[in-house]
PDB file of C-alpha atoms in Angstrom:
ATOM      1  CA  UNK A   1     -14.683  20.664   9.696  1.00  0.00           C
ATOM      2  CA  UNK A   2     -18.203  19.809   8.752  1.00  0.00           C
ATOM      3  CA  UNK A   3     -18.759  17.105   6.276  1.00  0.00           C
ATOM      4  CA  UNK A   4     -15.278  16.738   4.843  1.00  0.00           C
ATOM      5  CA  UNK A   5     -14.946  15.345   1.260  1.00  0.00           C
ATOM      6  CA  UNK A   6     -11.975  13.199   2.263  1.00  0.00           C
ATOM      7  CA  UNK A   7     -11.026  10.947   5.101  1.00  0.00           C
ATOM      8  CA  UNK A   8      -7.301   9.676   5.075  1.00  0.00           C
ATOM      9  CA  UNK A   9      -6.722   6.678   7.409  1.00  0.00           C
ATOM     10  CA  UNK A  10      -3.156   5.914   8.364  1.00  0.00           C
ATOM     11  CA  UNK A  11      -2.373   2.612  10.291  1.00  0.00           C
ATOM     12  CA  UNK A  12       0.832   3.061  12.030  1.00  0.00           C
ATOM     13  CA  UNK A  13       2.737   0.412  14.051  1.00  0.00           C
ATOM     14  CA  UNK A  14       6.097   1.597  15.404  1.00  0.00           C
ATOM     15  CA  UNK A  15       6.469   4.228  12.648  1.00  0.00           C
ATOM     16  CA  UNK A  16       8.100   6.835  14.689  1.00  0.00           C
ATOM     17  CA  UNK A  17      10.725   7.405  12.098  1.00  0.00           C
ATOM     18  CA  UNK A  18       8.365   7.793   9.179  1.00  0.00           C
ATOM     19  CA  UNK A  19       5.070   9.322  10.419  1.00  0.00           C
ATOM     20  CA  UNK A  20       6.457  12.782  10.651  1.00  0.00           C
ATOM     21  CA  UNK A  21       7.330  12.977   7.031  1.00  0.00           C
ATOM     22  CA  UNK A  22       4.024  11.345   5.919  1.00  0.00           C
ATOM     23  CA  UNK A  23       1.930  13.764   7.874  1.00  0.00           C
ATOM     24  CA  UNK A  24       4.007  16.831   6.757  1.00  0.00           C
ATOM     25  CA  UNK A  25       3.472  15.779   3.112  1.00  0.00           C
ATOM     26  CA  UNK A  26      -0.224  15.036   3.692  1.00  0.00           C
ATOM     27  CA  UNK A  27      -0.906  18.431   5.294  1.00  0.00           C
ATOM     28  CA  UNK A  28       0.734  20.185   2.307  1.00  0.00           C
ATOM     29  CA  UNK A  29      -1.892  18.742   0.008  1.00  0.00           C
ATOM     30  CA  UNK A  30      -4.040  20.991  -2.300  1.00  0.00           C
ATOM     31  CA  UNK A  31      -7.259  19.800  -0.686  1.00  0.00           C
ATOM     32  CA  UNK A  32      -7.858  19.313   3.108  1.00  0.00           C
ATOM     33  CA  UNK A  33      -9.947  16.702   4.806  1.00  0.00           C
ATOM     34  CA  UNK A  34      -9.976  14.401   7.816  1.00  0.00           C
ATOM     35  CA  UNK A  35      -6.850  12.550   8.881  1.00  0.00           C
ATOM     36  CA  UNK A  36      -7.169   9.690  11.199  1.00  0.00           C
ATOM     37  CA  UNK A  37      -3.775   8.033  12.400  1.00  0.00           C
ATOM     38  CA  UNK A  38      -4.217   4.737  14.132  1.00  0.00           C
ATOM     39  CA  UNK A  39      -1.166   3.970  16.091  1.00  0.00           C
ATOM     40  CA  UNK A  40      -1.569   0.114  16.894  1.00  0.00           C
ATOM     41  CA  UNK A  41       0.423  -1.997  19.186  1.00  0.00           C
ATOM     42  CA  UNK A  42       3.336   0.572  19.133  1.00  0.00           C
ATOM     43  CA  UNK A  43       6.299   0.285  21.340  1.00  0.00           C
ATOM     44  CA  UNK A  44       7.580   3.748  20.341  1.00  0.00           C
ATOM     45  CA  UNK A  45       6.136   7.205  20.391  1.00  0.00           C
ATOM     46  CA  UNK A  46       4.486   7.048  17.062  1.00  0.00           C
ATOM     47  CA  UNK A  47       1.090   8.312  18.538  1.00  0.00           C
ATOM     48  CA  UNK A  48       2.870  11.240  20.392  1.00  0.00           C
ATOM     49  CA  UNK A  49       4.599  12.272  17.298  1.00  0.00           C
ATOM     50  CA  UNK A  50       1.383  12.322  15.310  1.00  0.00           C
ATOM     51  CA  UNK A  51      -0.367  14.231  18.088  1.00  0.00           C
ATOM     52  CA  UNK A  52       2.378  16.919  17.746  1.00  0.00           C
ATOM     53  CA  UNK A  53       1.086  17.660  14.240  1.00  0.00           C
ATOM     54  CA  UNK A  54      -2.241  19.072  15.609  1.00  0.00           C
ATOM     55  CA  UNK A  55      -1.324  22.640  15.088  1.00  0.00           C
ATOM     56  CA  UNK A  56       0.126  22.041  11.514  1.00  0.00           C
ATOM     57  CA  UNK A  57      -3.007  20.159  10.543  1.00  0.00           C
ATOM     58  CA  UNK A  58      -5.355  22.848  11.824  1.00  0.00           C
ATOM     59  CA  UNK A  59      -3.399  25.604   9.967  1.00  0.00           C
ATOM     60  CA  UNK A  60      -3.817  23.502   6.745  1.00  0.00           C
ATOM     61  CA  UNK A  61      -7.474  23.100   7.272  1.00  0.00           C
ATOM     62  CA  UNK A  62      -7.326  19.383   8.295  1.00  0.00           C
ATOM     63  CA  UNK A  63      -8.838  17.809  11.316  1.00  0.00           C
ATOM     64  CA  UNK A  64      -6.467  15.302  13.023  1.00  0.00           C
ATOM     65  CA  UNK A  65      -7.553  12.399  15.261  1.00  0.00           C
ATOM     66  CA  UNK A  66      -4.962   9.954  16.672  1.00  0.00           C
ATOM     67  CA  UNK A  67      -6.195   6.664  18.146  1.00  0.00           C
ATOM     68  CA  UNK A  68      -3.562   4.886  20.147  1.00  0.00           C
ATOM     69  CA  UNK A  69      -4.538   1.183  20.350  1.00  0.00           C
ATOM     70  CA  UNK A  70      -2.882  -1.297  22.575  1.00  0.00           C
ATOM     71  CA  UNK A  71      -3.764  -4.084  20.132  1.00  0.00           C
ATOM     72  CA  UNK A  72      -1.623  -4.552  17.135  1.00  0.00           C
ATOM     73  CA  UNK A  73      -2.572  -5.735  13.520  1.00  0.00           C
ATOM     74  CA  UNK A  74      -3.086  -3.590  10.470  1.00  0.00           C
ATOM     75  CA  UNK A  75      -6.781  -4.932   9.723  1.00  0.00           C
ATOM     76  CA  UNK A  76      -7.806  -4.014  13.326  1.00  0.00           C
ATOM     77  CA  UNK A  77      -6.346  -0.359  12.841  1.00  0.00           C
ATOM     78  CA  UNK A  78      -8.000  -0.019   9.434  1.00  0.00           C
ATOM     79  CA  UNK A  79     -11.328  -0.976  11.003  1.00  0.00           C
ATOM     80  CA  UNK A  80     -10.944   1.326  13.885  1.00  0.00           C
ATOM     81  CA  UNK A  81     -10.155   4.288  11.674  1.00  0.00           C
ATOM     82  CA  UNK A  82     -13.046   3.434   9.357  1.00  0.00           C
ATOM     83  CA  UNK A  83     -15.556   3.299  12.159  1.00  0.00           C
ATOM     84  CA  UNK A  84     -14.948   7.034  12.923  1.00  0.00           C
ATOM     85  CA  UNK A  85     -14.378   8.314   9.431  1.00  0.00           C
ATOM     86  CA  UNK A  86     -17.028  10.600   8.151  1.00  0.00           C
ATOM     87  CA  UNK A  87     -16.187  11.229   4.379  1.00  0.00           C
ATOM     88  CA  UNK A  88     -17.521   9.524   1.358  1.00  0.00           C
ATOM     89  CA  UNK A  89     -14.062   9.372  -0.105  1.00  0.00           C
ATOM     90  CA  UNK A  90     -11.717   7.157   1.860  1.00  0.00           C
ATOM     91  CA  UNK A  91      -8.003   6.969   1.343  1.00  0.00           C
ATOM     92  CA  UNK A  92      -5.883   4.408   3.133  1.00  0.00           C
ATOM     93  CA  UNK A  93      -2.231   5.526   3.476  1.00  0.00           C
ATOM     94  CA  UNK A  94       0.758   3.590   4.714  1.00  0.00           C
ATOM     95  CA  UNK A  95       2.676   5.646   7.354  1.00  0.00           C
ATOM     96  CA  UNK A  96       6.099   5.615   5.450  1.00  0.00           C
ATOM     97  CA  UNK A  97       4.434   6.921   2.106  1.00  0.00           C
ATOM     98  CA  UNK A  98       4.815  10.663   1.222  1.00  0.00           C
ATOM     99  CA  UNK A  99       2.110  12.036  -1.061  1.00  0.00           C
ATOM    100  CA  UNK A 100       2.736  14.890  -3.591  1.00  0.00           C
ATOM    101  CA  UNK A 101       0.690  18.082  -3.083  1.00  0.00           C
ATOM    102  CA  UNK A 102      -1.960  17.487  -5.811  1.00  0.00           C
ATOM    103  CA  UNK A 103      -2.437  13.853  -5.292  1.00  0.00           C
ATOM    104  CA  UNK A 104      -5.384  13.849  -2.768  1.00  0.00           C
ATOM    105  CA  UNK A 105      -7.157  16.549  -4.954  1.00  0.00           C
ATOM    106  CA  UNK A 106      -6.815  14.361  -7.855  1.00  0.00           C
ATOM    107  CA  UNK A 107      -8.172  11.180  -5.990  1.00  0.00           C
ATOM    108  CA  UNK A 108     -11.151  13.233  -4.818  1.00  0.00           C
ATOM    109  CA  UNK A 109     -11.823  14.323  -8.287  1.00  0.00           C
ATOM    110  CA  UNK A 110     -11.547  10.792  -9.783  1.00  0.00           C
ATOM    111  CA  UNK A 111     -13.750   9.424  -7.204  1.00  0.00           C
ATOM    112  CA  UNK A 112     -16.509  11.772  -7.188  1.00  0.00           C
ATOM    113  CA  UNK A 113     -18.772   9.550  -9.117  1.00  0.00           C
ATOM    114  CA  UNK A 114     -21.815   7.269  -8.125  1.00  0.00           C
ATOM    115  CA  UNK A 115     -20.346   4.149  -9.651  1.00  0.00           C
ATOM    116  CA  UNK A 116     -18.070   2.170  -7.363  1.00  0.00           C
ATOM    117  CA  UNK A 117     -14.484   3.104  -8.096  1.00  0.00           C
ATOM    118  CA  UNK A 118     -10.940   2.411  -6.810  1.00  0.00           C
ATOM    119  CA  UNK A 119      -8.199   4.837  -7.266  1.00  0.00           C
ATOM    120  CA  UNK A 120      -4.514   5.388  -6.510  1.00  0.00           C
ATOM    121  CA  UNK A 121      -1.648   7.652  -7.589  1.00  0.00           C
ATOM    122  CA  UNK A 122       1.617   6.943  -9.418  1.00  0.00           C
ATOM    123  CA  UNK A 123       4.189   5.267  -7.103  1.00  0.00           C
ATOM    124  CA  UNK A 124       7.753   6.306  -7.153  1.00  0.00           C
ATOM    125  CA  UNK A 125      10.450   4.237  -5.323  1.00  0.00           C
ATOM    126  CA  UNK A 126      13.042   6.505  -3.857  1.00  0.00           C
ATOM    127  CA  UNK A 127      16.667   5.809  -4.361  1.00  0.00           C
ATOM    128  CA  UNK A 128      17.557   3.064  -1.780  1.00  0.00           C
ATOM    129  CA  UNK A 129      20.629   3.077   0.413  1.00  0.00           C
ATOM    130  CA  UNK A 130      21.764  -0.333  -0.227  1.00  0.00           C
ATOM    131  CA  UNK A 131      22.850  -1.601  -3.692  1.00  0.00           C
ATOM    132  CA  UNK A 132      20.880  -4.817  -3.570  1.00  0.00           C
ATOM    133  CA  UNK A 133      17.597  -2.925  -2.904  1.00  0.00           C
ATOM    134  CA  UNK A 134      18.275  -0.485  -5.804  1.00  0.00           C
ATOM    135  CA  UNK A 135      18.810  -3.459  -8.101  1.00  0.00           C
ATOM    136  CA  UNK A 136      15.809  -5.331  -6.853  1.00  0.00           C
ATOM    137  CA  UNK A 137      13.550  -2.203  -7.034  1.00  0.00           C
ATOM    138  CA  UNK A 138      14.772  -1.390 -10.626  1.00  0.00           C
ATOM    139  CA  UNK A 139      13.829  -4.930 -11.796  1.00  0.00           C
ATOM    140  CA  UNK A 140      10.627  -5.133  -9.786  1.00  0.00           C
ATOM    141  CA  UNK A 141       9.367  -1.910 -11.216  1.00  0.00           C
ATOM    142  CA  UNK A 142       9.523  -3.467 -14.737  1.00  0.00           C
ATOM    143  CA  UNK A 143       7.432  -6.533 -13.763  1.00  0.00           C
ATOM    144  CA  UNK A 144       3.718  -6.844 -14.922  1.00  0.00           C
ATOM    145  CA  UNK A 145       2.264  -6.047 -11.343  1.00  0.00           C
ATOM    146  CA  UNK A 146       4.178  -2.871 -11.075  1.00  0.00           C
ATOM    147  CA  UNK A 147       3.447  -1.856 -14.661  1.00  0.00           C
ATOM    148  CA  UNK A 148      -0.454  -2.542 -14.381  1.00  0.00           C
ATOM    149  CA  UNK A 149      -3.010   0.181 -13.873  1.00  0.00           C
ATOM    150  CA  UNK A 150      -3.500   1.219 -10.244  1.00  0.00           C
ATOM    151  CA  UNK A 151      -1.614  -1.486  -8.269  1.00  0.00           C
ATOM    152  CA  UNK A 152      -2.029   0.632  -5.281  1.00  0.00           C
ATOM    153  CA  UNK A 153       0.661  -0.445  -3.063  1.00  0.00           C
ATOM    154  CA  UNK A 154       1.153   1.894  -0.091  1.00  0.00           C
ATOM    155  CA  UNK A 155      -2.024   3.970  -0.890  1.00  0.00           C
ATOM    156  CA  UNK A 156      -5.374   3.164  -2.293  1.00  0.00           C
ATOM    157  CA  UNK A 157      -8.714   5.198  -2.178  1.00  0.00           C
ATOM    158  CA  UNK A 158     -12.384   4.441  -2.842  1.00  0.00           C
ATOM    159  CA  UNK A 159     -15.558   6.215  -2.930  1.00  0.00           C
ATOM    160  CA  UNK A 160     -18.724   5.466  -0.981  1.00  0.00           C
ATOM    161  CA  UNK A 161     -20.058   2.929  -3.474  1.00  0.00           C
ATOM    162  CA  UNK A 162     -16.723   1.309  -3.647  1.00  0.00           C
ATOM    163  CA  UNK A 163     -16.318   0.999   0.060  1.00  0.00           C
ATOM    164  CA  UNK A 164     -19.670  -0.713   0.204  1.00  0.00           C
ATOM    165  CA  UNK A 165     -18.054  -3.718  -1.765  1.00  0.00           C
ATOM    166  CA  UNK A 166     -16.755  -5.099   1.541  1.00  0.00           C
ATOM    167  CA  UNK A 167     -17.664  -4.854   5.262  1.00  0.00           C
ATOM    168  CA  UNK A 168     -14.777  -5.003   7.805  1.00  0.00           C
ATOM    169  CA  UNK A 169     -11.321  -5.470   6.559  1.00  0.00           C
ATOM    170  CA  UNK A 170     -10.726  -9.118   7.131  1.00  0.00           C
ATOM    171  CA  UNK A 171      -7.744 -10.484   9.266  1.00  0.00           C
ATOM    172  CA  UNK A 172      -5.592 -11.485   6.469  1.00  0.00           C
ATOM    173  CA  UNK A 173      -2.034 -10.485   5.425  1.00  0.00           C
ATOM    174  CA  UNK A 174      -2.569  -8.562   2.227  1.00  0.00           C
ATOM    175  CA  UNK A 175      -5.455  -6.077   2.843  1.00  0.00           C
ATOM    176  CA  UNK A 176      -4.263  -3.933  -0.293  1.00  0.00           C
ATOM    177  CA  UNK A 177      -4.673  -6.907  -2.555  1.00  0.00           C
ATOM    178  CA  UNK A 178      -7.974  -7.844  -1.060  1.00  0.00           C
ATOM    179  CA  UNK A 179      -9.370  -4.433  -1.599  1.00  0.00           C
ATOM    180  CA  UNK A 180      -8.018  -4.001  -5.032  1.00  0.00           C
ATOM    181  CA  UNK A 181      -9.525  -7.268  -6.285  1.00  0.00           C
ATOM    182  CA  UNK A 182     -12.946  -6.110  -5.000  1.00  0.00           C
ATOM    183  CA  UNK A 183     -12.932  -4.111  -8.270  1.00  0.00           C
ATOM    184  CA  UNK A 184     -12.714  -5.107 -11.973  1.00  0.00           C
ATOM    185  CA  UNK A 185      -9.808  -3.731 -13.953  1.00  0.00           C
ATOM    186  CA  UNK A 186     -12.085  -1.057 -15.554  1.00  0.00           C
ATOM    187  CA  UNK A 187     -13.135   0.036 -12.095  1.00  0.00           C
ATOM    188  CA  UNK A 188      -9.497   0.930 -11.056  1.00  0.00           C
ATOM    189  CA  UNK A 189      -8.172   4.289 -11.708  1.00  0.00           C
ATOM    190  CA  UNK A 190      -4.592   5.652 -11.662  1.00  0.00           C
ATOM    191  CA  UNK A 191      -4.178   9.380 -11.359  1.00  0.00           C
ATOM    192  CA  UNK A 192      -0.880  10.920 -12.565  1.00  0.00           C
ATOM    193  CA  UNK A 193       0.114  12.611  -9.320  1.00  0.00           C
ATOM    194  CA  UNK A 194       3.008  10.766  -7.641  1.00  0.00           C
ATOM    195  CA  UNK A 195       3.668   9.454  -4.284  1.00  0.00           C
ATOM    196  CA  UNK A 196       6.949   8.133  -2.753  1.00  0.00           C
ATOM    197  CA  UNK A 197       6.962   4.348  -1.486  1.00  0.00           C
ATOM    198  CA  UNK A 198      10.182   3.355  -0.041  1.00  0.00           C
ATOM    199  CA  UNK A 199      11.358  -0.181  -0.440  1.00  0.00           C
ATOM    200  CA  UNK A 200      12.869  -2.114   2.543  1.00  0.00           C
ATOM    201  CA  UNK A 201      16.617  -2.186   2.588  1.00  0.00           C
ATOM    202  CA  UNK A 202      18.884  -5.296   2.300  1.00  0.00           C
ATOM    203  CA  UNK A 203      18.667  -8.893   0.989  1.00  0.00           C
ATOM    204  CA  UNK A 204      17.521 -10.529   4.136  1.00  0.00           C
ATOM    205  CA  UNK A 205      14.738  -7.965   4.629  1.00  0.00           C
ATOM    206  CA  UNK A 206      13.764  -8.217   1.052  1.00  0.00           C
ATOM    207  CA  UNK A 207      13.342 -12.021   1.328  1.00  0.00           C
ATOM    208  CA  UNK A 208      11.199 -11.665   4.438  1.00  0.00           C
ATOM    209  CA  UNK A 209       8.943  -9.111   2.587  1.00  0.00           C
ATOM    210  CA  UNK A 210       8.602 -11.256  -0.491  1.00  0.00           C
ATOM    211  CA  UNK A 211       7.667 -14.243   1.709  1.00  0.00           C
ATOM    212  CA  UNK A 212       5.027 -12.243   3.260  1.00  0.00           C
ATOM    213  CA  UNK A 213       3.748 -11.025   0.003  1.00  0.00           C
ATOM    214  CA  UNK A 214       3.688 -14.523  -1.448  1.00  0.00           C
ATOM    215  CA  UNK A 215       1.878 -15.824   1.679  1.00  0.00           C
ATOM    216  CA  UNK A 216      -0.740 -12.990   1.411  1.00  0.00           C
ATOM    217  CA  UNK A 217      -1.483 -13.856  -2.227  1.00  0.00           C
ATOM    218  CA  UNK A 218      -1.785 -17.680  -1.415  1.00  0.00           C
ATOM    219  CA  UNK A 219      -4.006 -16.858   1.538  1.00  0.00           C
ATOM    220  CA  UNK A 220      -6.531 -14.824  -0.634  1.00  0.00           C
ATOM    221  CA  UNK A 221      -6.490 -17.646  -3.189  1.00  0.00           C
ATOM    222  CA  UNK A 222      -7.391 -20.116  -0.432  1.00  0.00           C
ATOM    223  CA  UNK A 223      -9.997 -18.036   1.249  1.00  0.00           C
ATOM    224  CA  UNK A 224     -11.612 -16.183  -1.566  1.00  0.00           C
ATOM    225  CA  UNK A 225     -11.736 -18.636  -4.558  1.00  0.00           C
ATOM    226  CA  UNK A 226     -11.560 -16.989  -7.997  1.00  0.00           C
ATOM    227  CA  UNK A 227     -10.697 -13.495  -6.675  1.00  0.00           C
ATOM    228  CA  UNK A 228      -7.282 -13.578  -8.063  1.00  0.00           C
ATOM    229  CA  UNK A 229      -8.719 -13.853 -11.533  1.00  0.00           C
ATOM    230  CA  UNK A 230      -9.685 -10.102 -11.334  1.00  0.00           C
ATOM    231  CA  UNK A 231      -5.980  -9.169 -11.207  1.00  0.00           C
ATOM    232  CA  UNK A 232      -5.742  -8.924 -15.063  1.00  0.00           C
ATOM    233  CA  UNK A 233      -2.076  -8.247 -15.037  1.00  0.00           C
ATOM    234  CA  UNK A 234      -0.035  -8.998 -18.364  1.00  0.00           C
ATOM    235  CA  UNK A 235       1.546 -12.512 -18.183  1.00  0.00           C
ATOM    236  CA  UNK A 236       5.190 -12.436 -17.607  1.00  0.00           C
ATOM    237  CA  UNK A 237       6.179 -15.157 -20.187  1.00  0.00           C
ATOM    238  CA  UNK A 238       9.698 -16.662 -20.764  1.00  0.00           C
ATOM    239  CA  UNK A 239      10.308 -14.359 -23.677  1.00  0.00           C
ATOM    240  CA  UNK A 240       9.537 -11.163 -21.669  1.00  0.00           C
ATOM    241  CA  UNK A 241      11.402 -12.351 -18.756  1.00  0.00           C
ATOM    242  CA  UNK A 242      14.412 -13.071 -20.888  1.00  0.00           C
ATOM    243  CA  UNK A 243      14.158  -9.537 -22.387  1.00  0.00           C
ATOM    244  CA  UNK A 244      14.031  -7.951 -18.955  1.00  0.00           C
ATOM    245  CA  UNK A 245      16.900 -10.114 -17.731  1.00  0.00           C
ATOM    246  CA  UNK A 246      19.010  -8.976 -20.894  1.00  0.00           C
ATOM    247  CA  UNK A 247      18.123  -5.441 -20.225  1.00  0.00           C
ATOM    248  CA  UNK A 248      19.078  -5.549 -16.609  1.00  0.00           C
ATOM    249  CA  UNK A 249      21.161  -8.430 -15.654  1.00  0.00           C
ATOM    250  CA  UNK A 250      22.148  -7.322 -12.211  1.00  0.00           C
ATOM    251  CA  UNK A 251      18.523  -6.555 -11.376  1.00  0.00           C
ATOM    252  CA  UNK A 252      17.446  -9.955 -12.737  1.00  0.00           C
ATOM    253  CA  UNK A 253      20.048 -11.856 -10.724  1.00  0.00           C
ATOM    254  CA  UNK A 254      19.163  -9.960  -7.514  1.00  0.00           C
ATOM    255  CA  UNK A 255      15.340 -10.469  -8.031  1.00  0.00           C
ATOM    256  CA  UNK A 256      15.952 -14.079  -8.868  1.00  0.00           C
ATOM    257  CA  UNK A 257      18.164 -14.634  -5.851  1.00  0.00           C
ATOM    258  CA  UNK A 258      15.457 -13.134  -3.474  1.00  0.00           C
ATOM    259  CA  UNK A 259      12.914 -15.489  -5.181  1.00  0.00           C
ATOM    260  CA  UNK A 260      15.215 -18.663  -4.607  1.00  0.00           C
ATOM    261  CA  UNK A 261      15.760 -17.692  -1.003  1.00  0.00           C
ATOM    262  CA  UNK A 262      11.984 -17.432  -0.445  1.00  0.00           C
ATOM    263  CA  UNK A 263      11.493 -20.908  -1.919  1.00  0.00           C
ATOM    264  CA  UNK A 264      14.404 -22.512   0.084  1.00  0.00           C
ATOM    265  CA  UNK A 265      13.067 -21.218   3.404  1.00  0.00           C
ATOM    266  CA  UNK A 266       9.197 -21.358   3.563  1.00  0.00           C
ATOM    267  CA  UNK A 267       8.640 -20.262   7.136  1.00  0.00           C
ATOM    268  CA  UNK A 268       6.495 -17.491   8.890  1.00  0.00           C
ATOM    269  CA  UNK A 269       9.404 -15.220   9.374  1.00  0.00           C
ATOM    270  CA  UNK A 270       8.359 -12.257   7.374  1.00  0.00           C
ATOM    271  CA  UNK A 271       8.442  -8.383   7.488  1.00  0.00           C
ATOM    272  CA  UNK A 272       5.725  -6.013   6.360  1.00  0.00           C
ATOM    273  CA  UNK A 273       6.685  -4.399   3.239  1.00  0.00           C
ATOM    274  CA  UNK A 274       8.019  -0.919   2.425  1.00  0.00           C
TER     275      UNK A 274
END
C-alpha cells in the first residue's frame, strides 16, 4: 500500500488470548490502512498469532507488520511502531480492544484537518464475568472522567500536527493520559462509533489496576508540572457523589472498597488495566 491514510499501532505483551479478536475486528473496518503489531517481551505466541492474520489483512486491503521485540515495556513498543509508521493519522490501539467497523473511518475523517487534534471513539465496557467487576464498571462509567469528552482509554488517535506535540513516548506508566493532556479540551474529539474495552475481572485485579492508574497520574503530576490542569473534567463533589451512591448503592460500595484497598496498601504491585 502506497501512502496509507491511517497507521494503527498495537502494542501487545502476552496478549495471545486477545490479539486475534482485536485484529479480526480491525480488518473488518470500513477503511483500510497500515497495521503494526509490536509484540514486546512476550512469553507466549502473541507474535505468531498476529502473523497468522497476514492473509486476512491483505484480503481486506491492509498491510500488516509484526515486530517481535525481546524488550518489554509499552512505551518502547509504541516508539518502535511509530518509527516505521508512515501515515499522517496515527491510532494507538490496545490489543484487547475490539473496534466497530465504522470507527477507523470516522477517526480518519475527524483528523483530516491541519490543526492539531486528538480523537477517540465511544468506549463500551462488555458485560464482565464477575459480579464485582460488573458493579465496579457500572459505577465507574458514571464518574466524571468516564463521562468526559474523548477520555481515550484503550484507543486514541492523532493527526500529524497533533503527533508533533511530543517526541518519543516517555518511559512513564500512563501513556494515554500523557498524550491526552498534550491537547486542550477543545482539541479533543469523540466520534460516535463504539469500541469494546474490557475491564479486568475480580476485586484483587481491580485494586492492582486502580493502584497503577493512581500511580500514573501522580507520576505525570510530578514530572510534568501543570499538565493535569488540562484534564478539565467536571468536579465530582459531595452532592454528586451522594446522588451516584443513592442511584447505585452496590456499585458505590464496590468502587469505595477498591479505593480503600488501594489506600491501605500502597506498594508497586499493580496490573495494567483492561
